[in-house]
PDB file of C-alpha atoms and ligand atoms in Angstrom:
ATOM      1  CA  MET A   1      39.528   4.236   1.337  1.00 61.00           C
ATOM      2  CA  ASN A   2      41.917   5.535  -1.405  1.00 71.00           C
ATOM      3  CA  THR A   3      45.099   3.017  -0.589  1.00 70.00           C
ATOM      4  CA  ALA A   4      47.289   5.184  -3.032  1.00 67.00           C
ATOM      5  CA  LEU A   5      46.862   7.927  -0.029  1.00 62.00           C
ATOM      6  CA  VAL A   6      47.934   5.225   2.432  1.00 82.00           C
ATOM      7  CA  ARG A   7      50.832   4.023   0.758  1.00 94.00           C
ATOM      8  CA  LYS A   8      53.951   5.969   1.628  1.00 96.00           C
ATOM      9  CA  ARG A   9      56.406   5.871  -1.087  1.00 97.00           C
ATOM     10  CA  LEU A  10      59.440   3.600  -0.475  1.00 98.00           C
ATOM     11  CA  VAL A  11      62.928   3.873  -2.006  1.00 98.00           C
ATOM     12  CA  ILE A  12      65.255   0.746  -1.074  1.00 98.00           C
ATOM     13  CA  GLY A  13      68.940   0.458  -2.108  1.00 98.00           C
ATOM     14  CA  ASN A  14      70.474  -2.672  -2.634  1.00 98.00           C
ATOM     15  CA  TRP A  15      74.036  -2.741  -2.529  1.00 98.00           C
ATOM     16  CA  LYS A  16      74.435  -6.307  -3.475  1.00 98.00           C
ATOM     17  CA  MET A  17      78.206  -7.843  -2.837  1.00 98.00           C
ATOM     18  CA  HIS A  18      79.641  -4.068  -3.150  1.00 98.00           C
ATOM     19  CA  GLY A  19      81.406  -2.001  -0.605  1.00 97.00           C
ATOM     20  CA  THR A  20      84.633  -1.670   1.650  1.00 98.00           C
ATOM     21  CA  ARG A  21      84.721   0.126   4.874  1.00 98.00           C
ATOM     22  CA  ALA A  22      86.058   3.233   3.296  1.00 98.00           C
ATOM     23  CA  SER A  23      83.684   3.535   0.100  1.00 98.00           C
ATOM     24  CA  ASN A  24      80.742   2.697   2.386  1.00 98.00           C
ATOM     25  CA  ALA A  25      81.883   5.337   4.701  1.00 98.00           C
ATOM     26  CA  ALA A  26      81.681   8.095   1.884  1.00 98.00           C
ATOM     27  CA  LEU A  27      78.291   6.896   0.312  1.00 98.00           C
ATOM     28  CA  LEU A  28      76.830   6.754   3.647  1.00 98.00           C
ATOM     29  CA  THR A  29      78.176  10.340   4.667  1.00 98.00           C
ATOM     30  CA  GLY A  30      77.040  11.242   1.142  1.00 98.00           C
ATOM     31  CA  LEU A  31      73.295  10.269   2.359  1.00 98.00           C
ATOM     32  CA  CYS A  32      73.029  11.683   5.574  1.00 98.00           C
ATOM     33  CA  ALA A  33      74.400  15.061   4.170  1.00 97.00           C
ATOM     34  CA  GLY A  34      71.726  14.878   1.460  1.00 96.00           C
ATOM     35  CA  VAL A  35      68.787  13.331   2.644  1.00 96.00           C
ATOM     36  CA  ALA A  36      67.137  16.516   3.348  1.00 94.00           C
ATOM     37  CA  VAL A  37      65.747  16.697  -0.297  1.00 92.00           C
ATOM     38  CA  VAL A  38      63.666  13.686   0.371  1.00 92.00           C
ATOM     39  CA  HIS A  39      60.400  14.192   1.339  1.00 93.00           C
ATOM     40  CA  ASP A  40      57.356  11.764   1.979  1.00 92.00           C
ATOM     41  CA  CYS A  41      59.305   8.971   1.391  1.00 96.00           C
ATOM     42  CA  ASP A  42      60.810   6.139   3.320  1.00 97.00           C
ATOM     43  CA  LEU A  43      64.630   5.456   2.513  1.00 98.00           C
ATOM     44  CA  ALA A  44      66.623   2.218   3.370  1.00 98.00           C
ATOM     45  CA  VAL A  45      69.859   0.803   2.316  1.00 98.00           C
ATOM     46  CA  CYS A  46      70.132  -3.129   2.218  1.00 98.00           C
ATOM     47  CA  ALA A  47      73.869  -3.634   2.582  1.00 98.00           C
ATOM     48  CA  PRO A  48      76.015  -6.823   3.184  1.00 98.00           C
ATOM     49  CA  PHE A  49      76.226  -8.701   6.109  1.00 98.00           C
ATOM     50  CA  PRO A  50      79.464  -7.562   7.185  1.00 98.00           C
ATOM     51  CA  TYR A  51      79.111  -3.962   7.296  1.00 98.00           C
ATOM     52  CA  LEU A  52      75.821  -3.735   8.821  1.00 98.00           C
ATOM     53  CA  ALA A  53      77.236  -2.415  11.946  1.00 97.00           C
ATOM     54  CA  GLN A  54      78.896   0.312   9.880  1.00 98.00           C
ATOM     55  CA  VAL A  55      75.544   1.501   8.073  1.00 98.00           C
ATOM     56  CA  SER A  56      73.610   1.052  11.430  1.00 98.00           C
ATOM     57  CA  SER A  57      75.527   3.493  13.375  1.00 97.00           C
ATOM     58  CA  SER A  58      76.469   5.780  10.478  1.00 98.00           C
ATOM     59  CA  LEU A  59      72.813   6.041   9.510  1.00 98.00           C
ATOM     60  CA  ALA A  60      71.908   6.579  13.146  1.00 97.00           C
ATOM     61  CA  GLY A  61      69.311   9.954  13.838  1.00 96.00           C
ATOM     62  CA  SER A  62      69.466  10.030   9.877  1.00 97.00           C
ATOM     63  CA  GLY A  63      65.847   8.791   8.985  1.00 96.00           C
ATOM     64  CA  ILE A  64      67.348   6.474   6.503  1.00 98.00           C
ATOM     65  CA  SER A  65      66.788   3.020   7.762  1.00 98.00           C
ATOM     66  CA  TRP A  66      68.824  -0.101   6.853  1.00 98.00           C
ATOM     67  CA  GLY A  67      68.219  -3.966   5.946  1.00 98.00           C
ATOM     68  CA  ALA A  68      69.846  -7.114   4.962  1.00 98.00           C
ATOM     69  CA  GLN A  69      69.860  -8.712   1.769  1.00 98.00           C
ATOM     70  CA  ASP A  70      68.755 -12.133   2.841  1.00 98.00           C
ATOM     71  CA  ILE A  71      68.142 -14.362   5.639  1.00 98.00           C
ATOM     72  CA  SER A  72      67.908 -17.798   6.512  1.00 98.00           C
ATOM     73  CA  LYS A  73      64.463 -19.281   6.853  1.00 98.00           C
ATOM     74  CA  HIS A  74      65.960 -21.188  10.379  1.00 97.00           C
ATOM     75  CA  GLU A  75      65.847 -19.292  13.789  1.00 93.00           C
ATOM     76  CA  HIS A  76      69.305 -21.051  14.982  1.00 94.00           C
ATOM     77  CA  GLY A  77      71.045 -24.366  14.889  1.00 96.00           C
ATOM     78  CA  ALA A  78      73.381 -26.162  12.706  1.00 98.00           C
ATOM     79  CA  TYR A  79      73.292 -23.998   9.776  1.00 97.00           C
ATOM     80  CA  THR A  80      76.756 -23.067   9.098  1.00 97.00           C
ATOM     81  CA  GLY A  81      77.063 -19.634   6.850  1.00 96.00           C
ATOM     82  CA  GLU A  82      73.434 -18.790   7.616  1.00 97.00           C
ATOM     83  CA  VAL A  83      72.157 -15.819   9.176  1.00 98.00           C
ATOM     84  CA  SER A  84      68.946 -15.606  10.864  1.00 98.00           C
ATOM     85  CA  SER A  85      66.210 -13.216  11.126  1.00 97.00           C
ATOM     86  CA  THR A  86      66.623 -13.294  15.188  1.00 96.00           C
ATOM     87  CA  MET A  87      70.140 -12.527  15.050  1.00 97.00           C
ATOM     88  CA  LEU A  88      69.491  -9.349  12.501  1.00 97.00           C
ATOM     89  CA  GLY A  89      66.374  -8.519  14.832  1.00 95.00           C
ATOM     90  CA  ASP A  90      68.329  -8.485  17.712  1.00 94.00           C
ATOM     91  CA  PHE A  91      70.425  -5.396  16.579  1.00 91.00           C
ATOM     92  CA  GLY A  92      67.586  -3.609  15.196  1.00 94.00           C
ATOM     93  CA  CYS A  93      67.540  -4.512  11.363  1.00 97.00           C
ATOM     94  CA  LYS A  94      64.205  -3.341   9.842  1.00 98.00           C
ATOM     95  CA  TRP A  95      64.260  -4.975   6.362  1.00 98.00           C
ATOM     96  CA  THR A  96      65.180  -7.773   4.450  1.00 98.00           C
ATOM     97  CA  LEU A  97      64.823  -8.549   0.765  1.00 98.00           C
ATOM     98  CA  VAL A  98      64.131 -12.160   0.318  1.00 98.00           C
ATOM     99  CA  GLY A  99      63.881 -14.127  -3.054  1.00 98.00           C
ATOM    100  CA  HIS A 100      66.204 -11.775  -4.950  1.00 98.00           C
ATOM    101  CA  SER A 101      66.573 -12.840  -8.346  1.00 96.00           C
ATOM    102  CA  GLU A 102      70.248 -13.406  -7.970  1.00 96.00           C
ATOM    103  CA  ARG A 103      68.989 -15.658  -5.097  1.00 97.00           C
ATOM    104  CA  ARG A 104      66.470 -17.555  -7.161  1.00 97.00           C
ATOM    105  CA  THR A 105      68.842 -18.153  -9.966  1.00 94.00           C
ATOM    106  CA  LEU A 106      72.250 -18.477  -8.580  1.00 95.00           C
ATOM    107  CA  HIS A 107      71.280 -20.307  -5.004  1.00 95.00           C
ATOM    108  CA  GLY A 108      68.461 -22.250  -6.409  1.00 95.00           C
ATOM    109  CA  GLU A 109      65.968 -20.427  -4.004  1.00 97.00           C
ATOM    110  CA  SER A 110      62.490 -21.879  -4.253  1.00 98.00           C
ATOM    111  CA  ASP A 111      59.025 -19.969  -4.034  1.00 98.00           C
ATOM    112  CA  GLN A 112      58.460 -22.047  -0.949  1.00 98.00           C
ATOM    113  CA  LEU A 113      61.563 -21.323   0.654  1.00 98.00           C
ATOM    114  CA  VAL A 114      60.997 -17.375  -0.050  1.00 98.00           C
ATOM    115  CA  ALA A 115      57.886 -17.757   1.632  1.00 98.00           C
ATOM    116  CA  ASP A 116      59.171 -19.337   4.634  1.00 98.00           C
ATOM    117  CA  LYS A 117      62.196 -16.588   4.717  1.00 98.00           C
ATOM    118  CA  ALA A 118      59.170 -14.056   4.796  1.00 98.00           C
ATOM    119  CA  VAL A 119      57.843 -15.839   7.490  1.00 98.00           C
ATOM    120  CA  SER A 120      60.815 -16.074   9.554  1.00 98.00           C
ATOM    121  CA  ALA A 121      61.537 -12.330   9.000  1.00 98.00           C
ATOM    122  CA  ILE A 122      58.021 -11.441  10.272  1.00 98.00           C
ATOM    123  CA  LYS A 123      58.523 -13.291  13.139  1.00 97.00           C
ATOM    124  CA  ALA A 124      61.523 -11.129  14.205  1.00 97.00           C
ATOM    125  CA  GLY A 125      59.455  -7.979  13.517  1.00 97.00           C
ATOM    126  CA  ILE A 126      61.708  -7.478  10.340  1.00 98.00           C
ATOM    127  CA  THR A 127      59.494  -6.171   7.030  1.00 98.00           C
ATOM    128  CA  PRO A 128      60.495  -9.000   4.142  1.00 98.00           C
ATOM    129  CA  VAL A 129      60.796  -6.964   0.748  1.00 98.00           C
ATOM    130  CA  VAL A 130      59.565 -10.297  -1.427  1.00 98.00           C
ATOM    131  CA  CYS A 131      60.956 -10.020  -4.508  1.00 98.00           C
ATOM    132  CA  ILE A 132      59.385 -11.594  -7.820  1.00 98.00           C
ATOM    133  CA  GLY A 133      59.927 -11.412 -11.300  1.00 98.00           C
ATOM    134  CA  GLU A 134      60.177 -13.003 -15.010  1.00 97.00           C
ATOM    135  CA  THR A 135      62.898 -13.649 -17.050  1.00 95.00           C
ATOM    136  CA  PHE A 136      63.455 -12.465 -20.731  1.00 94.00           C
ATOM    137  CA  ALA A 137      62.310 -15.584 -22.021  1.00 95.00           C
ATOM    138  CA  GLU A 138      59.057 -15.854 -19.888  1.00 96.00           C
ATOM    139  CA  GLN A 139      58.206 -12.455 -20.865  1.00 95.00           C
ATOM    140  CA  GLU A 140      58.857 -12.891 -24.437  1.00 94.00           C
ATOM    141  CA  ALA A 141      56.467 -15.902 -24.274  1.00 97.00           C
ATOM    142  CA  GLY A 142      53.981 -13.929 -22.745  1.00 96.00           C
ATOM    143  CA  ARG A 143      54.098 -15.667 -19.399  1.00 97.00           C
ATOM    144  CA  THR A 144      54.833 -12.958 -17.015  1.00 97.00           C
ATOM    145  CA  ASN A 145      51.543 -13.136 -15.175  1.00 97.00           C
ATOM    146  CA  GLU A 146      51.818 -16.665 -14.628  1.00 98.00           C
ATOM    147  CA  VAL A 147      55.381 -16.810 -13.616  1.00 98.00           C
ATOM    148  CA  ILE A 148      54.001 -13.782 -11.230  1.00 98.00           C
ATOM    149  CA  SER A 149      51.503 -15.677  -9.895  1.00 98.00           C
ATOM    150  CA  ARG A 150      53.519 -19.120  -9.225  1.00 98.00           C
ATOM    151  CA  GLN A 151      56.077 -17.210  -7.427  1.00 98.00           C
ATOM    152  CA  LEU A 152      53.329 -15.194  -5.439  1.00 98.00           C
ATOM    153  CA  ALA A 153      50.992 -18.305  -4.753  1.00 98.00           C
ATOM    154  CA  PRO A 154      53.146 -19.355  -1.201  1.00 98.00           C
ATOM    155  CA  VAL A 155      53.233 -15.758   0.070  1.00 98.00           C
ATOM    156  CA  LEU A 156      49.600 -15.065  -0.674  1.00 98.00           C
ATOM    157  CA  ALA A 157      48.772 -18.243   0.926  1.00 98.00           C
ATOM    158  CA  LEU A 158      50.183 -16.625   4.146  1.00 98.00           C
ATOM    159  CA  GLY A 159      46.952 -14.661   4.460  1.00 98.00           C
ATOM    160  CA  ALA A 160      46.509 -10.984   4.936  1.00 98.00           C
ATOM    161  CA  GLN A 161      47.530 -10.765   8.278  1.00 98.00           C
ATOM    162  CA  SER A 162      51.478 -11.802   6.892  1.00 98.00           C
ATOM    163  CA  LEU A 163      50.981 -10.215   3.867  1.00 98.00           C
ATOM    164  CA  SER A 164      49.975  -6.524   5.291  1.00 98.00           C
ATOM    165  CA  GLN A 165      53.662  -6.954   7.417  1.00 98.00           C
ATOM    166  CA  MET A 166      55.434  -7.230   4.101  1.00 98.00           C
ATOM    167  CA  VAL A 167      56.647  -5.262   0.945  1.00 98.00           C
ATOM    168  CA  LEU A 168      56.735  -6.702  -2.480  1.00 98.00           C
ATOM    169  CA  ALA A 169      59.084  -5.745  -5.451  1.00 98.00           C
ATOM    170  CA  TYR A 170      58.277  -6.579  -9.012  1.00 98.00           C
ATOM    171  CA  GLU A 171      61.807  -6.928 -10.492  1.00 97.00           C
ATOM    172  CA  PRO A 172      61.688  -8.103 -14.109  1.00 97.00           C
ATOM    173  CA  VAL A 173      64.802 -10.312 -14.623  1.00 94.00           C
ATOM    174  CA  TRP A 174      65.607  -9.096 -17.976  1.00 93.00           C
ATOM    175  CA  ALA A 175      65.732  -5.360 -16.298  1.00 92.00           C
ATOM    176  CA  ILE A 176      68.348  -6.268 -13.381  1.00 91.00           C
ATOM    177  CA  GLY A 177      71.819  -4.458 -13.979  1.00 88.00           C
ATOM    178  CA  THR A 178      71.102  -4.570 -17.745  1.00 90.00           C
ATOM    179  CA  GLY A 179      70.300  -0.991 -18.355  1.00 86.00           C
ATOM    180  CA  LEU A 180      67.214  -2.143 -19.493  1.00 86.00           C
ATOM    181  CA  THR A 181      63.787  -0.822 -17.792  1.00 87.00           C
ATOM    182  CA  ALA A 182      60.364  -1.937 -18.050  1.00 89.00           C
ATOM    183  CA  THR A 183      58.171   1.118 -19.498  1.00 95.00           C
ATOM    184  CA  PRO A 184      56.009   2.578 -16.711  1.00 96.00           C
ATOM    185  CA  GLN A 185      53.131   1.103 -18.556  1.00 97.00           C
ATOM    186  CA  GLN A 186      54.413  -2.399 -18.682  1.00 95.00           C
ATOM    187  CA  ALA A 187      55.484  -2.024 -15.034  1.00 97.00           C
ATOM    188  CA  GLN A 188      52.124  -0.677 -13.953  1.00 98.00           C
ATOM    189  CA  ASP A 189      50.440  -3.514 -15.655  1.00 98.00           C
ATOM    190  CA  VAL A 190      52.386  -5.945 -13.826  1.00 98.00           C
ATOM    191  CA  HIS A 191      51.568  -4.187 -10.460  1.00 98.00           C
ATOM    192  CA  ALA A 192      47.994  -3.879 -11.335  1.00 98.00           C
ATOM    193  CA  PHE A 193      47.731  -7.538 -11.598  1.00 98.00           C
ATOM    194  CA  ILE A 194      49.487  -8.378  -8.314  1.00 98.00           C
ATOM    195  CA  ARG A 195      47.351  -5.434  -6.724  1.00 98.00           C
ATOM    196  CA  ALA A 196      44.363  -7.097  -7.905  1.00 98.00           C
ATOM    197  CA  GLN A 197      45.413 -10.442  -5.778  1.00 97.00           C
ATOM    198  CA  LEU A 198      46.202  -8.503  -3.122  1.00 98.00           C
ATOM    199  CA  SER A 199      42.983  -6.687  -2.910  1.00 97.00           C
ATOM    200  CA  GLU A 200      41.014  -9.826  -3.376  1.00 97.00           C
ATOM    201  CA  LEU A 201      42.746 -11.095   0.154  1.00 97.00           C
ATOM    202  CA  GLY A 202      41.808  -7.577   1.643  1.00 97.00           C
ATOM    203  CA  VAL A 203      45.022  -6.029   1.526  1.00 97.00           C
ATOM    204  CA  PRO A 204      45.706  -3.492  -1.093  1.00 97.00           C
ATOM    205  CA  GLN A 205      47.341  -1.033   0.794  1.00 97.00           C
ATOM    206  CA  VAL A 206      50.710  -3.671   0.790  1.00 98.00           C
ATOM    207  CA  ARG A 207      53.184  -1.664  -0.833  1.00 98.00           C
ATOM    208  CA  ILE A 208      54.778  -2.736  -4.648  1.00 98.00           C
ATOM    209  CA  LEU A 209      57.942  -1.497  -5.196  1.00 98.00           C
ATOM    210  CA  TYR A 210      59.722  -1.694  -8.726  1.00 98.00           C
ATOM    211  CA  GLY A 211      63.247  -2.761  -9.403  1.00 97.00           C
ATOM    212  CA  GLY A 212      65.061  -2.782 -12.680  1.00 95.00           C
ATOM    213  CA  SER A 213      67.873  -0.411 -13.624  1.00 93.00           C
ATOM    214  CA  VAL A 214      65.893   2.582 -12.119  1.00 96.00           C
ATOM    215  CA  LYS A 215      68.007   5.758 -12.112  1.00 96.00           C
ATOM    216  CA  ALA A 216      66.872   9.296 -11.355  1.00 96.00           C
ATOM    217  CA  SER A 217      66.145   9.860 -15.324  1.00 96.00           C
ATOM    218  CA  ASN A 218      63.503   7.180 -15.203  1.00 96.00           C
ATOM    219  CA  ALA A 219      62.169   7.269 -11.606  1.00 97.00           C
ATOM    220  CA  VAL A 220      59.521  10.224 -12.294  1.00 96.00           C
ATOM    221  CA  SER A 221      57.976   8.588 -15.082  1.00 97.00           C
ATOM    222  CA  LEU A 222      57.811   5.175 -12.975  1.00 97.00           C
ATOM    223  CA  PHE A 223      56.719   6.982  -9.984  1.00 97.00           C
ATOM    224  CA  ALA A 224      53.626   8.427 -11.725  1.00 97.00           C
ATOM    225  CA  MET A 225      52.169   5.193 -12.188  1.00 97.00           C
ATOM    226  CA  SER A 226      49.257   4.427  -9.880  1.00 97.00           C
ATOM    227  CA  ASP A 227      50.348   0.847  -8.470  1.00 98.00           C
ATOM    228  CA  ILE A 228      53.964   1.359  -8.191  1.00 98.00           C
ATOM    229  CA  ASP A 229      54.743   2.797  -4.677  1.00 98.00           C
ATOM    230  CA  GLY A 230      58.543   3.182  -5.015  1.00 98.00           C
ATOM    231  CA  ALA A 231      61.586   1.226  -6.363  1.00 98.00           C
ATOM    232  CA  LEU A 232      64.347  -1.432  -5.436  1.00 98.00           C
ATOM    233  CA  VAL A 233      67.343   0.162  -6.616  1.00 98.00           C
ATOM    234  CA  GLY A 234      70.727  -1.697  -7.240  1.00 97.00           C
ATOM    235  CA  GLY A 235      73.636  -0.152  -8.987  1.00 96.00           C
ATOM    236  CA  ALA A 236      72.232   3.322  -8.950  1.00 97.00           C
ATOM    237  CA  SER A 237      72.152   3.047  -5.100  1.00 98.00           C
ATOM    238  CA  LEU A 238      75.957   2.949  -4.944  1.00 98.00           C
ATOM    239  CA  VAL A 239      75.960   6.671  -5.915  1.00 98.00           C
ATOM    240  CA  ALA A 240      74.717   8.853  -2.929  1.00 98.00           C
ATOM    241  CA  GLU A 241      73.702  11.701  -5.052  1.00 97.00           C
ATOM    242  CA  GLU A 242      71.943   9.419  -7.730  1.00 98.00           C
ATOM    243  CA  PHE A 243      70.002   7.329  -4.961  1.00 98.00           C
ATOM    244  CA  LEU A 244      68.723  10.520  -3.416  1.00 98.00           C
ATOM    245  CA  ARG A 245      67.528  12.002  -6.666  1.00 97.00           C
ATOM    246  CA  ILE A 246      65.454   8.544  -7.337  1.00 97.00           C
ATOM    247  CA  ALA A 247      63.880   9.123  -4.040  1.00 97.00           C
ATOM    248  CA  ALA A 248      63.326  12.724  -4.456  1.00 96.00           C
ATOM    249  CA  ALA A 249      61.515  11.937  -7.579  1.00 93.00           C
TER     250      ALA A 249
HETATM  251  C1  PEP B   1      68.336  -4.839  -7.936  1.00 57.70           C
HETATM  252  O1  PEP B   1      69.390  -5.467  -7.334  1.00 57.70           O
HETATM  253  O2  PEP B   1      67.248  -5.052  -7.291  1.00 57.70           O
HETATM  254  C2  PEP B   1      68.321  -4.232  -9.046  1.00 57.70           C
HETATM  255  C3  PEP B   1      66.969  -3.756  -9.309  1.00 57.70           C
HETATM  256  O3  PEP B   1      69.557  -3.771  -9.710  1.00 57.70           O
HETATM  257  P1  PEP B   1      69.559  -2.486 -10.701  1.00 57.70           P
HETATM  258  O4  PEP B   1      69.118  -1.377 -10.252  1.00 57.70           O
HETATM  259  O5  PEP B   1      70.982  -2.469 -10.856  1.00 57.70           O
HETATM  260  O6  PEP B   1      68.952  -3.143 -12.245  1.00 57.70           O
END
């Protein structure tokens, strides 16, 4: 089976903690108006929790899906401030990021917690987008594959059935929001390393996105790489035209 043929391109926008009702309305209107330029690519946006209802109703019928940026590993209970996957699933959430580097770094999320969150999402019918990636120091020390393996270990341990319901996102921490991008070959090498592990487990078709300062100007060369199945886009997803140009690349 040629898994490249069955892996449909996927581009997800991560709005991070940005937006107001007014700015979101303009962005969503721009996305809906321009989405016709995008073909053969799944397109989604992950917005802050308070705006998910706005995003959901504005994108209805557009073909663009939506998701959250994080979830709790718990289904319900005394966890003040947390939002569960069952709650998100209750109103049609399709995706959730888990283990974004900002969550790992600023909120101390462990590799095991990230895997637990992925399980919770899958149980609720939500596709987790599991983010992994090394820091600049780790990359400089030649430890990229070691770090990726460590972060992936509890996720791979979930087995083929769970993995087939996930998306992975390789996001080198040094490239997120910095304007620095991994070269297409650097990104491809890590994606191929991840793909080899997925293949060993019988799930080579799992989509692997690249994230880190993706823009319309570098998307074409990144997407030309055989193991890059799309992108997780931060800053550039806040500008409708730029985001759609990435998805159309
Ligand atoms: C991200 O937030 O996941 C991201 C990749 O951000 P940026 O595109 O701004 O680097």
